[in-house]
Amino acid sequence: MTNKEKQLAKMGKKQQRLEAGLISEHFPEVSSIVINMKNYQKGINPIPIIRAFNFWPTSYAYFNIECLSRDCVDGGFDLDQVITTMIRCHKELGEGELVCDGNNLSSDHSSIHYKVTIQYNKKS
Ligand SMILES: [Zn+2]
């Protein structure tokens, strides 16, 4: 893959994010979303990397977390489905595992263990 192709793939993701719209538009009942994850990488580093992401009503409703693998271009962890389902069921806690969805099989693909916490606006 050339540098130009890599750049195009990255731009595609940015575009997707812009088109996703804001959380307040899609999920007006949500006041905050926190994603905590442990990132496991094969081989290189046996110690998981802890990452945390905060989303507010003014954030984009785009829950695709970047993969940390060096060679990974179009991969990532898509929590969109997880979070949308949680909001629909009004669930506050969700937990699970995901594997990078990149299709570059030569790279050292990573996996995550995620914990999602969603807070809802109190109905008055
Ligand atoms: Zn990856």
mmCIF file of C-alpha atoms and ligand atoms in Angstrom:
data_model
loop_
_atom_site.group_PDB
_atom_site.id
_atom_site.type_symbol
_atom_site.label_atom_id
_atom_site.label_comp_id
_atom_site.label_asym_id
_atom_site.label_seq_id
_atom_site.Cartn_x
_atom_site.Cartn_y
_atom_site.Cartn_z
ATOM 1 C CA MET A 1 0.000 0.000 0.000
ATOM 2 C CA THR A 2 1.402 3.395 -0.979
ATOM 3 C CA ASN A 3 1.440 6.460 1.227
ATOM 4 C CA LYS A 4 -1.195 8.066 -0.915
ATOM 5 C CA GLU A 5 -3.540 5.117 -0.455
ATOM 6 C CA LYS A 6 -2.985 5.245 3.303
ATOM 7 C CA GLN A 7 -3.878 8.889 3.322
ATOM 8 C CA LEU A 8 -7.042 8.248 1.343
ATOM 9 C CA ALA A 9 -8.136 5.548 3.761
ATOM 10 C CA LYS A 10 -7.640 7.933 6.682
ATOM 11 C CA MET A 11 -9.616 10.660 4.935
ATOM 12 C CA GLY A 12 -12.462 8.200 4.410
ATOM 13 C CA LYS A 13 -12.721 7.706 8.158
ATOM 14 C CA LYS A 14 -12.734 11.431 8.805
ATOM 15 C CA GLN A 15 -15.536 11.849 6.304
ATOM 16 C CA GLN A 16 -17.555 9.083 7.983
ATOM 17 C CA ARG A 17 -17.184 10.860 11.284
ATOM 18 C CA LEU A 18 -18.464 14.143 9.892
ATOM 19 C CA GLU A 19 -21.432 12.414 8.321
ATOM 20 C CA ALA A 20 -22.300 10.605 11.534
ATOM 21 C CA GLY A 21 -23.706 13.778 13.105
ATOM 22 C CA LEU A 22 -23.705 14.723 16.750
ATOM 23 C CA ILE A 23 -24.706 12.563 19.694
ATOM 24 C CA SER A 24 -27.259 15.171 20.777
ATOM 25 C CA GLU A 25 -29.008 14.822 17.404
ATOM 26 C CA HIS A 26 -29.168 11.034 17.434
ATOM 27 C CA PHE A 27 -29.456 10.293 21.125
ATOM 28 C CA PRO A 28 -30.827 13.369 22.913
ATOM 29 C CA GLU A 29 -31.351 11.313 26.089
ATOM 30 C CA VAL A 30 -27.623 10.615 26.501
ATOM 31 C CA SER A 31 -25.572 12.911 28.723
ATOM 32 C CA SER A 32 -22.208 11.150 28.455
ATOM 33 C CA ILE A 33 -20.523 8.027 27.159
ATOM 34 C CA VAL A 34 -17.245 6.677 28.493
ATOM 35 C CA ILE A 35 -15.333 3.903 26.806
ATOM 36 C CA ASN A 36 -12.555 2.242 28.773
ATOM 37 C CA MET A 37 -10.485 -0.303 26.958
ATOM 38 C CA LYS A 38 -7.526 -2.571 27.376
ATOM 39 C CA ASN A 39 -5.657 -2.922 24.134
ATOM 40 C CA TYR A 40 -3.842 -6.222 23.653
ATOM 41 C CA GLN A 41 -1.240 -6.449 20.931
ATOM 42 C CA LYS A 42 0.167 -9.711 19.755
ATOM 43 C CA GLY A 43 3.864 -10.233 20.237
ATOM 44 C CA ILE A 44 5.431 -6.829 20.644
ATOM 45 C CA ASN A 45 4.034 -5.797 23.956
ATOM 46 C CA PRO A 46 2.486 -8.286 26.368
ATOM 47 C CA ILE A 47 1.298 -5.522 28.687
ATOM 48 C CA PRO A 48 -2.081 -4.172 27.633
ATOM 49 C CA ILE A 49 -2.375 -0.494 26.877
ATOM 50 C CA ILE A 50 -5.178 1.204 28.773
ATOM 51 C CA ARG A 51 -7.148 3.762 26.815
ATOM 52 C CA ALA A 52 -10.159 5.859 27.720
ATOM 53 C CA PHE A 53 -12.497 7.885 25.539
ATOM 54 C CA ASN A 54 -15.133 10.366 26.593
ATOM 55 C CA PHE A 55 -18.078 11.385 24.464
ATOM 56 C CA TRP A 56 -20.409 14.286 25.139
ATOM 57 C CA PRO A 57 -23.654 15.393 23.475
ATOM 58 C CA THR A 58 -21.523 17.722 21.331
ATOM 59 C CA SER A 59 -19.259 14.859 20.169
ATOM 60 C CA TYR A 60 -19.720 13.072 16.879
ATOM 61 C CA ALA A 61 -21.816 9.924 17.100
ATOM 62 C CA TYR A 62 -18.978 7.926 15.636
ATOM 63 C CA PHE A 63 -17.658 5.181 17.860
ATOM 64 C CA ASN A 64 -14.916 3.724 15.766
ATOM 65 C CA ILE A 65 -11.722 3.499 17.798
ATOM 66 C CA GLU A 66 -8.443 3.529 15.954
ATOM 67 C CA CYS A 67 -6.294 0.410 15.961
ATOM 68 C CA LEU A 68 -2.858 0.810 17.486
ATOM 69 C CA SER A 69 -1.084 -1.615 15.174
ATOM 70 C CA ARG A 70 1.544 0.158 13.129
ATOM 71 C CA ASP A 71 0.610 -1.336 9.755
ATOM 72 C CA CYS A 72 -3.091 -1.104 10.261
ATOM 73 C CA VAL A 73 -4.730 1.294 7.827
ATOM 74 C CA ASP A 74 -8.437 0.669 7.561
ATOM 75 C CA GLY A 75 -8.838 -1.302 10.752
ATOM 76 C CA GLY A 76 -10.305 -0.275 14.033
ATOM 77 C CA PHE A 77 -12.771 -1.271 16.688
ATOM 78 C CA ASP A 78 -16.320 -0.542 15.775
ATOM 79 C CA LEU A 79 -18.351 0.091 18.916
ATOM 80 C CA ASP A 80 -21.174 1.671 16.999
ATOM 81 C CA GLN A 81 -23.390 -1.391 17.158
ATOM 82 C CA VAL A 82 -22.639 -1.973 20.848
ATOM 83 C CA ILE A 83 -23.414 1.586 21.874
ATOM 84 C CA THR A 84 -26.523 1.976 19.720
ATOM 85 C CA THR A 85 -27.983 -1.222 21.167
ATOM 86 C CA MET A 86 -27.163 -0.138 24.707
ATOM 87 C CA ILE A 87 -28.891 3.212 24.247
ATOM 88 C CA ARG A 88 -31.949 1.550 22.764
ATOM 89 C CA CYS A 89 -32.256 -0.729 25.807
ATOM 90 C CA HIS A 90 -31.325 2.120 28.145
ATOM 91 C CA LYS A 91 -28.435 0.082 29.486
ATOM 92 C CA GLU A 92 -25.777 1.821 31.547
ATOM 93 C CA LEU A 93 -22.999 -0.754 31.468
ATOM 94 C CA GLY A 94 -21.656 -2.912 28.676
ATOM 95 C CA GLU A 95 -18.577 -5.058 28.414
ATOM 96 C CA GLY A 96 -16.993 -7.350 25.850
ATOM 97 C CA GLU A 97 -14.189 -8.164 23.468
ATOM 98 C CA LEU A 98 -13.476 -6.983 19.958
ATOM 99 C CA VAL A 99 -10.847 -7.834 17.384
ATOM 100 C CA CYS A 100 -9.526 -5.266 14.923
ATOM 101 C CA ASP A 101 -11.564 -5.377 11.735
ATOM 102 C CA GLY A 102 -8.677 -4.403 9.457
ATOM 103 C CA ASN A 103 -7.995 -6.671 6.511
ATOM 104 C CA ASN A 104 -4.241 -6.359 6.483
ATOM 105 C CA LEU A 105 -3.481 -9.889 7.624
ATOM 106 C CA SER A 106 0.265 -9.425 7.656
ATOM 107 C CA SER A 107 0.154 -7.000 10.541
ATOM 108 C CA ASP A 108 0.159 -7.839 14.222
ATOM 109 C CA HIS A 109 -3.498 -7.468 14.857
ATOM 110 C CA SER A 110 -4.664 -6.363 18.214
ATOM 111 C CA SER A 111 -7.755 -7.034 20.253
ATOM 112 C CA ILE A 112 -9.474 -5.112 22.999
ATOM 113 C CA HIS A 113 -11.503 -5.655 26.082
ATOM 114 C CA TYR A 114 -13.920 -2.767 26.404
ATOM 115 C CA LYS A 115 -16.173 -1.371 29.077
ATOM 116 C CA VAL A 116 -18.800 1.170 28.107
ATOM 117 C CA THR A 117 -20.567 3.392 30.613
ATOM 118 C CA ILE A 118 -23.475 5.521 29.456
ATOM 119 C CA GLN A 119 -25.171 8.197 31.499
ATOM 120 C CA TYR A 120 -28.622 9.410 30.630
ATOM 121 C CA ASN A 121 -30.315 12.716 31.246
ATOM 122 C CA LYS A 122 -32.640 12.564 34.179
ATOM 123 C CA LYS A 123 -36.217 12.982 33.100
ATOM 124 C CA SER A 124 -37.781 15.880 34.951
HETATM 125 ZN ZN ZN B 1 -5.593 -3.412 13.229
#
